[in-house]
mmCIF file of C-alpha atoms in Angstrom:
data_model
loop_
_atom_site.group_PDB
_atom_site.id
_atom_site.type_symbol
_atom_site.label_atom_id
_atom_site.label_comp_id
_atom_site.label_asym_id
_atom_site.label_seq_id
_atom_site.Cartn_x
_atom_site.Cartn_y
_atom_site.Cartn_z
ATOM 1 C CA PRO A 1 113.943 226.628 9.822
ATOM 2 C CA PHE A 2 113.398 230.507 10.477
ATOM 3 C CA GLY A 3 113.710 230.488 14.207
ATOM 4 C CA GLU A 4 116.052 232.688 16.325
ATOM 5 C CA GLY A 5 119.065 231.234 18.047
ATOM 6 C CA PRO A 6 121.638 228.849 16.741
ATOM 7 C CA ARG A 7 119.245 227.156 14.528
ATOM 8 C CA ASN A 8 118.074 230.198 12.531
ATOM 9 C CA CYS A 9 117.905 230.357 8.966
ATOM 10 C CA ILE A 10 121.011 229.334 7.223
ATOM 11 C CA GLY A 11 120.174 231.898 4.317
ATOM 12 C CA LYS A 12 120.164 234.789 6.802
ATOM 13 C CA ARG A 13 123.418 233.668 8.332
ATOM 14 C CA PHE A 14 124.991 233.311 4.825
ATOM 15 C CA GLY A 15 123.497 236.641 3.785
ATOM 16 C CA GLU A 16 125.105 238.446 7.065
ATOM 17 C CA MET A 17 128.590 236.709 6.550
ATOM 18 C CA GLN A 18 128.692 237.940 2.623
ATOM 19 C CA THR A 19 127.629 241.303 3.663
ATOM 20 C CA GLY A 20 130.458 241.489 6.239
ATOM 21 C CA LEU A 21 132.954 240.351 4.017
ATOM 22 C CA VAL A 22 132.212 242.967 1.340
ATOM 23 C CA LEU A 23 132.183 245.777 3.733
ATOM 24 C CA ALA A 24 135.611 244.673 5.061
ATOM 25 C CA THR A 25 136.883 244.194 1.501
ATOM 26 C CA LEU A 26 135.697 247.864 0.517
ATOM 27 C CA ILE A 27 137.191 249.443 3.732
ATOM 28 C CA LYS A 28 140.405 247.533 2.949
ATOM 29 C CA LYS A 29 140.671 248.465 -0.761
ATOM 30 C CA PHE A 30 139.361 252.067 -0.746
ATOM 31 C CA LYS A 31 139.240 255.425 1.302
ATOM 32 C CA PHE A 32 135.975 256.909 1.784
ATOM 33 C CA SER A 33 135.544 260.666 2.747
ATOM 34 C CA THR A 34 132.566 263.259 2.512
ATOM 35 C CA CYS A 35 132.083 265.445 -0.494
ATOM 36 C CA PRO A 36 131.326 269.158 -0.322
ATOM 37 C CA GLN A 37 127.731 268.345 -1.057
ATOM 38 C CA THR A 38 127.111 266.331 2.002
ATOM 39 C CA GLN A 39 125.466 268.488 4.743
ATOM 40 C CA ILE A 40 127.414 268.369 8.064
ATOM 41 C CA PRO A 41 125.682 267.835 10.609
ATOM 42 C CA VAL A 42 123.381 265.504 8.899
ATOM 43 C CA ILE A 43 119.758 266.551 9.280
ATOM 44 C CA PHE A 44 117.357 263.534 9.252
ATOM 45 C CA ASN A 45 114.344 263.173 7.378
ATOM 46 C CA LYS A 46 111.365 263.227 9.572
ATOM 47 C CA GLU A 47 108.664 262.229 7.041
ATOM 48 C CA THR A 48 109.761 258.815 6.511
ATOM 49 C CA TYR A 49 109.384 255.663 8.506
ATOM 50 C CA PHE A 50 113.168 254.636 8.125
ATOM 51 C CA LEU A 51 115.926 256.658 9.422
ATOM 52 C CA GLY A 52 117.848 258.459 6.655
ATOM 53 C CA ALA A 53 119.555 261.612 5.690
ATOM 54 C CA GLY A 54 117.397 264.316 4.415
ATOM 55 C CA HIS A 55 119.519 265.254 1.442
ATOM 56 C CA GLY A 56 121.591 262.081 1.316
ATOM 57 C CA ILE A 57 124.968 261.340 2.130
ATOM 58 C CA HIS A 58 127.467 261.764 -0.779
ATOM 59 C CA LEU A 59 130.750 260.194 -0.569
ATOM 60 C CA ARG A 60 134.187 260.389 -2.283
ATOM 61 C CA VAL A 61 135.831 257.045 -2.899
ATOM 62 C CA GLU A 62 139.272 256.698 -3.635
ATOM 63 C CA LYS A 63 141.171 253.504 -4.546
ATOM 64 C CA ILE A 64 144.030 252.898 -2.213
#
């Protein structure tokens, strides 16, 4: 039930579909822009295993 290809886990496919729908809805209904607190260019944290911004990414969200 957890293999790769067309027979992979149905829960994984459902979760990916839900995530895509949520992102599409957010992009459709809101406008995202950076705040003055966001460092440009983004400096990545080299001390962690996962890639991430050192001081975070701050966004301003406005309803359309």
